[in-house]
Coordinates of C-alpha atoms and ligand atoms in Angstrom, one line a residue:
M1 CA 33.8 -10.2 88.3
A2 CA 36.5 -12.6 87.1
E3 CA 40.1 -11.5 87.2
M4 CA 42.1 -11.4 83.9
P5 CA 45.7 -12.4 84.7
E6 CA 46.4 -13.0 81.0
F7 CA 46.3 -9.2 80.5
E8 CA 47.9 -8.0 83.7
S9 CA 49.3 -4.5 83.2
E10 CA 48.7 -1.0 84.5
M11 CA 47.3 0.1 81.3
H12 CA 44.8 -2.8 81.1
R13 CA 43.7 -2.2 84.8
T14 CA 43.1 1.5 83.9
A15 CA 41.1 0.7 80.8
V16 CA 38.9 -1.8 82.6
A17 CA 38.4 0.6 85.6
Q18 CA 37.4 3.4 83.1
L19 CA 34.8 1.1 81.5
D20 CA 33.5 0.1 85.0
Q21 CA 33.0 3.7 86.0
V22 CA 31.3 4.7 82.8
A23 CA 29.1 1.6 82.8
E24 CA 27.9 2.6 86.2
R25 CA 27.2 6.2 85.1
L26 CA 25.4 5.0 82.0
N27 CA 23.5 2.5 84.1
L28 CA 24.6 -0.2 81.7
D29 CA 22.9 -3.6 81.9
H30 CA 25.2 -6.0 83.9
D31 CA 25.5 -8.7 81.2
T32 CA 26.5 -6.2 78.5
H33 CA 29.0 -4.5 80.8
I34 CA 30.8 -7.7 81.7
R35 CA 31.0 -8.7 78.0
L36 CA 32.8 -5.4 77.2
R37 CA 35.5 -6.0 79.9
Y38 CA 36.9 -8.9 77.9
P39 CA 38.5 -9.0 74.4
R40 CA 36.7 -11.1 71.8
R41 CA 39.9 -12.9 70.9
A42 CA 43.7 -12.5 71.6
L43 CA 46.6 -14.2 69.8
V44 CA 50.2 -14.5 71.0
V45 CA 52.8 -15.4 68.5
S46 CA 56.6 -15.9 68.5
I47 CA 58.5 -14.5 65.5
P48 CA 61.9 -15.9 64.6
V49 CA 64.0 -13.5 62.6
R50 CA 67.5 -14.2 61.1
M51 CA 69.4 -11.1 62.1
D52 CA 72.1 -9.4 60.0
S53 CA 74.8 -10.9 62.2
G54 CA 73.6 -14.4 61.1
H55 CA 72.0 -15.6 64.4
T56 CA 68.3 -16.0 64.9
E57 CA 66.4 -13.9 67.4
V58 CA 62.8 -14.6 68.6
F59 CA 60.4 -11.8 69.2
M60 CA 56.9 -11.9 70.9
G61 CA 54.0 -10.5 69.0
Y62 CA 50.3 -10.0 69.7
R63 CA 47.0 -9.2 68.0
V64 CA 43.9 -8.6 69.9
H65 CA 40.3 -8.0 68.7
H66 CA 38.4 -6.3 71.5
N67 CA 34.9 -6.1 70.1
T68 CA 33.1 -6.8 66.8
A69 CA 29.5 -5.5 67.5
L70 CA 29.8 -2.5 65.2
G71 CA 31.8 -4.2 62.4
P72 CA 35.2 -5.5 61.4
T73 CA 38.0 -4.5 63.8
K74 CA 40.5 -1.8 63.2
G75 CA 43.6 -0.8 65.1
G76 CA 47.3 0.0 64.8
L77 CA 50.4 -2.1 65.0
R78 CA 53.1 -1.0 67.5
Y79 CA 56.8 -1.9 67.5
D80 CA 58.2 -1.0 70.9
A81 CA 60.4 -2.5 73.6
E82 CA 57.6 -2.1 76.2
V83 CA 54.9 -3.9 74.2
S84 CA 53.0 -6.5 76.3
M85 CA 49.8 -8.5 75.9
G86 CA 48.2 -6.3 78.6
E87 CA 49.1 -3.1 76.8
V88 CA 47.8 -4.3 73.4
T89 CA 44.6 -5.5 75.0
A90 CA 44.0 -2.1 76.7
L91 CA 44.7 -0.3 73.4
A92 CA 42.3 -2.6 71.6
M93 CA 39.6 -1.7 74.0
L94 CA 40.3 2.1 73.6
M95 CA 40.0 1.5 69.8
S96 CA 36.5 0.1 70.3
W97 CA 35.4 3.3 72.1
K98 CA 37.3 5.6 69.6
C99 CA 35.7 4.0 66.5
S100 CA 32.3 4.1 68.1
L101 CA 32.7 7.7 69.3
M102 CA 33.7 8.8 65.7
G103 CA 30.6 6.9 64.3
L104 CA 32.8 4.5 62.2
P105 CA 31.5 1.0 61.4
Y106 CA 34.4 -0.7 63.2
G107 CA 35.2 -2.6 66.4
G108 CA 38.5 -2.1 68.1
A109 CA 41.8 -4.1 67.7
K110 CA 45.5 -3.6 68.3
G111 CA 48.7 -5.4 67.5
G112 CA 52.2 -5.2 68.8
V113 CA 55.7 -6.7 68.6
R114 CA 58.1 -6.4 71.5
C115 CA 61.3 -5.1 69.7
S116 CA 63.5 -2.1 69.4
P117 CA 62.9 -0.9 65.8
R118 CA 65.5 1.8 66.0
N119 CA 68.2 -0.8 66.6
M120 CA 67.1 -3.0 63.7
S121 CA 68.1 -2.8 60.0
K122 CA 65.5 -2.3 57.2
R123 CA 66.0 -6.0 56.2
E124 CA 65.5 -7.2 59.8
L125 CA 62.3 -5.1 60.1
E126 CA 61.0 -6.5 56.8
S127 CA 61.6 -10.1 57.9
L128 CA 60.0 -9.4 61.3
T129 CA 56.9 -7.8 59.7
R130 CA 56.4 -10.5 57.1
R131 CA 56.7 -13.3 59.6
Y132 CA 54.4 -11.5 62.1
T133 CA 51.9 -11.1 59.3
A134 CA 52.1 -14.7 58.4
E135 CA 51.6 -15.8 62.1
I136 CA 48.4 -13.6 62.6
I137 CA 47.1 -14.2 59.1
L138 CA 43.9 -15.9 60.3
M139 CA 43.1 -12.8 62.4
I140 CA 43.3 -10.1 59.6
G141 CA 41.5 -9.4 56.3
P142 CA 39.7 -6.5 54.6
D143 CA 36.3 -7.4 56.1
L144 CA 37.8 -9.0 59.3
D145 CA 40.5 -6.8 60.9
I146 CA 42.4 -4.0 59.3
P147 CA 45.8 -3.0 60.8
A148 CA 47.3 0.5 60.5
P149 CA 50.6 2.2 61.6
D150 CA 51.2 3.2 65.2
L151 CA 54.3 3.8 67.3
G152 CA 57.4 2.5 65.6
T153 CA 55.7 1.4 62.4
D154 CA 55.0 3.4 59.2
E155 CA 53.8 3.2 55.5
Q156 CA 56.6 0.8 54.6
T157 CA 55.5 -1.6 57.4
M158 CA 52.0 -1.5 56.0
A159 CA 53.3 -2.2 52.4
W160 CA 55.1 -5.3 53.7
M161 CA 52.0 -6.5 55.6
M162 CA 49.8 -6.0 52.5
D163 CA 52.3 -7.8 50.2
T164 CA 52.6 -10.7 52.6
Y165 CA 48.8 -11.1 53.0
S166 CA 48.3 -10.7 49.2
M167 CA 50.9 -13.4 48.4
T168 CA 48.8 -16.0 50.4
Q169 CA 45.7 -15.0 48.5
G170 CA 47.2 -15.1 45.0
K171 CA 46.0 -11.5 44.3
S172 CA 46.5 -8.0 45.5
V173 CA 44.4 -7.2 48.6
P174 CA 45.1 -3.5 49.4
G175 CA 42.1 -3.3 51.8
V176 CA 43.8 -5.5 54.4
V177 CA 45.7 -2.6 55.9
T178 CA 45.4 1.2 55.9
G179 CA 48.2 3.8 56.1
K180 CA 49.8 2.2 53.0
P181 CA 51.9 4.3 50.5
I182 CA 49.7 6.1 48.0
L183 CA 51.4 4.1 45.2
V184 CA 49.8 0.8 46.4
G185 CA 46.3 2.1 47.3
G186 CA 47.0 4.4 50.2
S187 CA 44.9 7.6 50.7
A188 CA 46.0 11.2 50.3
G189 CA 46.3 12.8 53.7
R190 CA 46.5 9.6 55.7
R191 CA 50.0 10.2 57.0
E192 CA 49.0 13.7 58.2
A193 CA 45.6 12.7 59.5
T194 CA 46.2 12.1 63.2
G195 CA 48.2 15.4 63.6
R196 CA 45.6 17.3 61.6
G197 CA 42.7 15.8 63.6
I198 CA 44.5 17.0 66.8
V199 CA 44.8 20.5 65.5
Y200 CA 41.1 20.6 64.4
V201 CA 39.8 19.5 67.9
L202 CA 42.3 21.9 69.6
Y203 CA 40.9 24.8 67.5
Q204 CA 37.4 23.9 68.7
A205 CA 38.6 23.9 72.3
V206 CA 40.5 27.2 71.9
H207 CA 37.5 28.8 70.3
R208 CA 35.3 27.8 73.2
L209 CA 37.8 29.3 75.6
G210 CA 37.4 32.6 73.7
Q211 CA 40.9 32.5 72.4
E212 CA 42.7 32.1 69.0
I213 CA 45.7 29.9 68.2
K214 CA 48.0 32.7 67.0
G215 CA 50.5 33.5 69.7
R216 CA 49.6 30.5 72.0
K217 CA 52.6 28.9 73.6
V218 CA 52.9 25.2 72.8
I219 CA 55.1 22.3 74.0
V220 CA 55.2 19.1 71.9
Q221 CA 56.5 15.8 73.4
G222 CA 57.3 13.4 70.5
F223 CA 58.2 14.6 67.1
G224 CA 57.2 11.6 65.0
N225 CA 54.2 11.2 62.7
V226 CA 51.7 12.7 65.1
G227 CA 53.7 15.3 67.0
G228 CA 55.6 16.4 63.9
V229 CA 52.5 17.1 61.7
A230 CA 50.6 18.8 64.5
A231 CA 53.6 21.0 65.4
R232 CA 54.0 22.0 61.7
M233 CA 50.3 23.0 61.4
L234 CA 50.3 24.9 64.7
W235 CA 53.5 26.7 63.8
R236 CA 52.1 27.6 60.3
D237 CA 49.0 29.1 62.0
G238 CA 51.1 31.3 64.3
A239 CA 51.4 29.3 67.5
V240 CA 54.8 29.7 69.3
I241 CA 56.3 26.2 69.6
Q242 CA 58.6 26.7 72.5
G243 CA 59.7 23.2 73.2
V244 CA 59.9 19.9 71.3
S245 CA 61.3 16.5 72.4
D246 CA 61.9 13.0 71.2
Y247 CA 63.2 9.8 72.7
K248 CA 66.8 11.3 72.9
G249 CA 65.8 14.6 74.7
G250 CA 64.3 18.0 74.0
V251 CA 65.1 21.5 72.6
W252 CA 63.8 24.8 74.0
N253 CA 63.5 28.4 72.7
S254 CA 61.1 30.7 74.5
Q255 CA 60.8 32.8 71.4
G256 CA 59.7 29.8 69.4
L257 CA 61.4 27.1 67.3
D258 CA 61.5 27.3 63.5
I259 CA 59.7 24.0 62.8
R260 CA 60.6 23.7 59.1
A261 CA 64.3 24.1 60.1
L262 CA 63.8 21.6 62.9
E263 CA 62.3 19.0 60.5
Q264 CA 65.4 19.4 58.3
H265 CA 67.7 18.9 61.3
V266 CA 65.8 15.7 62.3
K267 CA 66.1 14.5 58.7
E268 CA 69.9 14.9 58.8
T269 CA 70.6 13.8 62.4
G270 CA 67.7 11.5 63.4
S271 CA 66.7 13.6 66.4
V272 CA 65.7 17.1 67.5
V273 CA 68.7 17.1 69.9
G274 CA 71.5 19.5 69.0
F275 CA 69.2 21.8 67.0
P276 CA 71.1 25.1 66.6
G277 CA 69.5 28.2 68.2
A278 CA 67.8 26.2 71.0
D279 CA 68.7 25.1 74.5
P280 CA 68.7 21.5 75.5
I281 CA 66.0 20.4 77.9
S282 CA 65.2 16.9 79.3
N283 CA 62.0 15.0 78.6
K284 CA 61.0 15.3 82.2
D285 CA 61.5 19.1 82.4
I286 CA 59.9 20.0 79.1
L287 CA 56.5 18.7 80.4
E288 CA 56.6 21.0 83.4
Q289 CA 57.3 24.4 81.6
P290 CA 54.6 27.1 81.6
C291 CA 52.6 27.1 78.3
D292 CA 49.1 27.4 76.9
I293 CA 49.0 24.0 75.2
L294 CA 50.8 20.8 76.0
L295 CA 50.7 18.1 73.4
P296 CA 52.1 14.7 74.6
A297 CA 52.5 12.8 71.3
A298 CA 55.0 10.0 72.3
T299 CA 54.1 7.2 74.6
G300 CA 51.8 6.3 77.5
S301 CA 51.9 7.4 81.2
Q302 CA 53.9 10.6 80.8
I303 CA 51.7 12.7 83.1
R304 CA 51.5 10.9 86.3
E305 CA 50.6 11.4 90.0
D306 CA 54.2 12.5 90.7
N307 CA 54.3 15.3 88.1
A308 CA 50.7 16.3 87.4
D309 CA 50.7 19.1 90.0
R310 CA 53.7 20.6 88.2
I311 CA 52.1 20.7 84.7
Q312 CA 51.6 24.4 83.9
A313 CA 49.5 24.2 80.7
Q314 CA 46.0 25.5 80.2
V315 CA 45.0 22.8 77.8
V316 CA 46.5 19.2 77.4
V317 CA 45.6 17.7 74.1
E318 CA 46.4 13.9 74.1
G319 CA 48.1 13.0 70.8
A320 CA 49.5 9.8 72.3
N321 CA 47.3 7.0 73.6
G322 CA 47.1 7.0 77.4
P323 CA 49.7 9.7 78.2
T324 CA 47.8 10.7 81.4
T325 CA 47.3 8.2 84.2
P326 CA 43.9 8.2 86.0
E327 CA 45.4 9.7 89.2
A328 CA 47.0 12.5 87.1
D329 CA 43.7 13.0 85.3
V330 CA 42.0 13.8 88.6
I331 CA 44.8 16.2 89.6
L332 CA 44.6 18.1 86.2
H333 CA 40.8 18.3 86.4
N334 CA 40.9 19.7 90.0
R335 CA 43.5 22.3 88.9
G336 CA 41.2 23.5 86.1
I337 CA 43.4 22.2 83.2
L338 CA 41.3 21.1 80.2
V339 CA 42.3 17.7 78.9
I340 CA 41.2 16.7 75.4
P341 CA 41.3 12.9 75.7
D342 CA 43.1 10.5 73.4
I343 CA 40.1 8.7 72.0
L344 CA 38.8 12.1 70.7
A345 CA 42.0 14.0 70.0
N346 CA 43.9 11.4 68.1
A347 CA 41.0 9.9 66.2
G348 CA 41.8 11.6 62.9
G349 CA 44.1 8.7 62.0
V350 CA 41.4 6.1 62.2
V351 CA 38.9 8.4 60.4
V352 CA 41.1 8.8 57.4
S353 CA 42.0 5.1 57.6
Y354 CA 38.3 4.5 57.2
F355 CA 38.3 6.9 54.1
E356 CA 41.2 4.9 52.7
W357 CA 39.4 1.6 53.3
V358 CA 36.2 2.9 51.6
Q359 CA 38.2 4.3 48.7
G360 CA 40.0 1.0 48.3
L361 CA 36.8 -1.0 48.3
Q362 CA 35.3 1.2 45.6
F363 CA 38.6 1.6 43.6
F364 CA 37.8 5.3 43.5
F365 CA 40.1 7.8 45.1
W366 CA 39.3 11.3 46.5
K367 CA 41.3 14.5 46.3
E368 CA 43.2 15.5 49.4
S369 CA 41.1 18.6 49.8
E370 CA 38.0 16.4 50.0
I371 CA 39.7 14.2 52.7
T372 CA 40.7 17.1 54.8
S373 CA 37.4 18.9 54.7
R374 CA 35.5 15.6 55.6
L375 CA 38.0 15.0 58.4
Q376 CA 37.6 18.5 59.7
E377 CA 33.8 18.2 59.7
I378 CA 33.9 14.8 61.5
M379 CA 36.4 16.0 64.2
A380 CA 34.4 19.2 64.9
R381 CA 31.1 17.3 65.2
A382 CA 32.7 14.7 67.6
F383 CA 34.2 17.5 69.7
T384 CA 30.8 19.3 69.9
R385 CA 29.0 16.1 70.9
V386 CA 31.6 15.4 73.6
W387 CA 31.6 19.0 74.8
N388 CA 27.8 19.1 75.1
I389 CA 27.7 15.8 77.0
S390 CA 30.4 17.1 79.4
K391 CA 28.3 20.2 80.1
K392 CA 25.0 18.3 80.4
E393 CA 26.4 15.6 82.7
H394 CA 28.9 17.7 84.6
V395 CA 31.8 15.4 83.7
N396 CA 35.2 16.0 82.2
L397 CA 35.8 15.6 78.4
R398 CA 37.3 12.1 78.9
T399 CA 34.3 10.7 80.8
A400 CA 32.0 12.4 78.2
A401 CA 33.9 10.8 75.3
L402 CA 33.9 7.4 76.9
M403 CA 30.2 7.7 77.7
E404 CA 29.4 8.3 74.1
G405 CA 31.8 5.7 72.7
I406 CA 30.8 2.9 75.2
R407 CA 27.1 3.6 74.9
R408 CA 27.0 3.0 71.1
V409 CA 28.9 -0.3 71.4
A410 CA 26.6 -1.4 74.2
D411 CA 23.5 -0.5 72.1
A412 CA 24.9 -2.5 69.2
H413 CA 25.3 -5.5 71.6
Q414 CA 21.8 -5.3 72.8
V415 CA 20.3 -5.0 69.4
R416 CA 22.3 -8.0 68.1
G417 CA 21.7 -10.2 71.2
L418 CA 23.8 -13.0 72.5
Y419 CA 24.8 -16.0 70.3
P420 CA 23.7 -18.8 70.3
Ligands
NAD1 P1 56.3 7.7 65.8 O1 57.1 6.5 66.0 O2 56.2 8.3 64.4 O3 56.9 8.9 66.7 C1 57.0 8.8 68.1 C2 57.9 10.0 68.6 O4 57.9 9.9 70.0 C3 59.3 10.0 68.1 O5 59.7 11.3 67.9 C4 60.1 9.4 69.2 O6 61.4 9.7 69.2 C5 59.3 9.9 70.4 N1 59.5 9.2 71.6 C6 59.4 7.9 71.8 N2 59.5 7.6 73.1 C7 59.7 8.8 73.8 C8 59.8 9.2 75.1 N3 59.9 8.3 76.1 N4 59.9 10.5 75.4 C9 59.9 11.4 74.4 N5 59.7 11.1 73.1 C10 59.6 9.8 72.8 O7 54.9 7.4 66.4 P2 53.5 8.1 66.1 O8 52.8 7.4 65.1 O9 53.7 9.6 66.0 O10 52.7 7.8 67.5 C11 52.9 8.6 68.6 C12 51.7 8.3 69.6 O11 50.5 8.7 69.0 C13 51.6 6.9 70.1 O12 51.2 6.9 71.4 C14 50.5 6.3 69.2 O13 49.8 5.3 69.8 C15 49.6 7.5 69.1 N6 48.8 7.5 67.9 C16 49.3 7.4 66.6 C17 48.5 7.4 65.5 C18 49.0 7.4 64.1 O14 48.2 7.5 63.2 N7 50.3 7.3 63.9 C19 47.1 7.5 65.7 C20 46.6 7.6 67.0 C21 47.4 7.6 68.1

């Protein structure tokens, strides 16, 4: 099959290799399989921004639509110094499988800008976001492609994107993004959705292992939107959160951290580091401490061939996208560690994004309790489907989730046929 030098990156190679393995297992027809290896369209843009110092800096940005067989595309926007075309393309492919697995009427997309958002002022970030939106404007729209927040972006980023797009249309178009502030058409419970979804699938897994969450020892890497919300819920439900880390480092207390106090510390200082009543621990060491549940909720490739045999968790629940490399996946599986894969574990965000989109199209908004109970039901159903496939086919949960996600996209391709 043809090489794809345009998307050269470890993450893209992994995503394509996963597709190839699952296609073989599903006995997928060759023509459909090769179509799924390629993104539908990919755009590269340069984004000039006048910095506060007065000089102009140029940033590289990307937006990729992987597949549109199931509907308009959906996927986050990432601001990070490591962003590349290959990474964004791989993440767009994962979004296709994730939306399909969750039964949503979307294809997969992803966007990214290579920048260091923590070193930029609010004004610089606004300029970057507005110009990026203007550059990709032909790719997005409420029935075309709907971005959402991801690593390094938030509700404010989405409000700027929505406003920029709306200005070109001469009217407000809230449905062009999800994860917006509630004031301008966002949904109750969207900010918390990914963290909550993780906790819901984790409870399903813990239940099947014949355990309960109370008293389970937990380590969380990444204390942002995803890791922060999940840690707070688990703590509230009686789990012992022994270690938490962010990009600056980690904190450890074997008796458990007070997550509410830790949130306050992060609000005041910008990091978990220096939290009173806890010992410092490095990001490397925190992953390798004994625990019941390890939640990587920061960036990709954190559990690798060189540290997988030192992971001492019973369950790894992937909040981040791609935190476990394929080599590490095999090691964890052989060591009997249960891995709840990203496309299932962190799908709560896109599920509530879908709720936000539907509410926006109908101009009718639901109560938060309605959102959380529907989310819980969808996450539990998806977990059960994946669990049953894994038992029936004797595969791990990642392969089972990919089989279910890829099969639906392939079926949609076959029924639609090939244009022209
Ligand atoms: P965020 O920017 O809100 O938080 C990221 C957290 O990770 C921060 O605490 C940051 O300090 C920390 N971090 C960054 N690099 C780190 C490193 N090398 N080591 C340790 N900590 C590090 O981002 P988020 O929205 O919480 O996203 C986190 C992950 O979850 C990403 O991989 C993202 O793709 C994935 N995800 C997010 C959503 C969502 O709805 N936000 C949905 C699905 C998946």
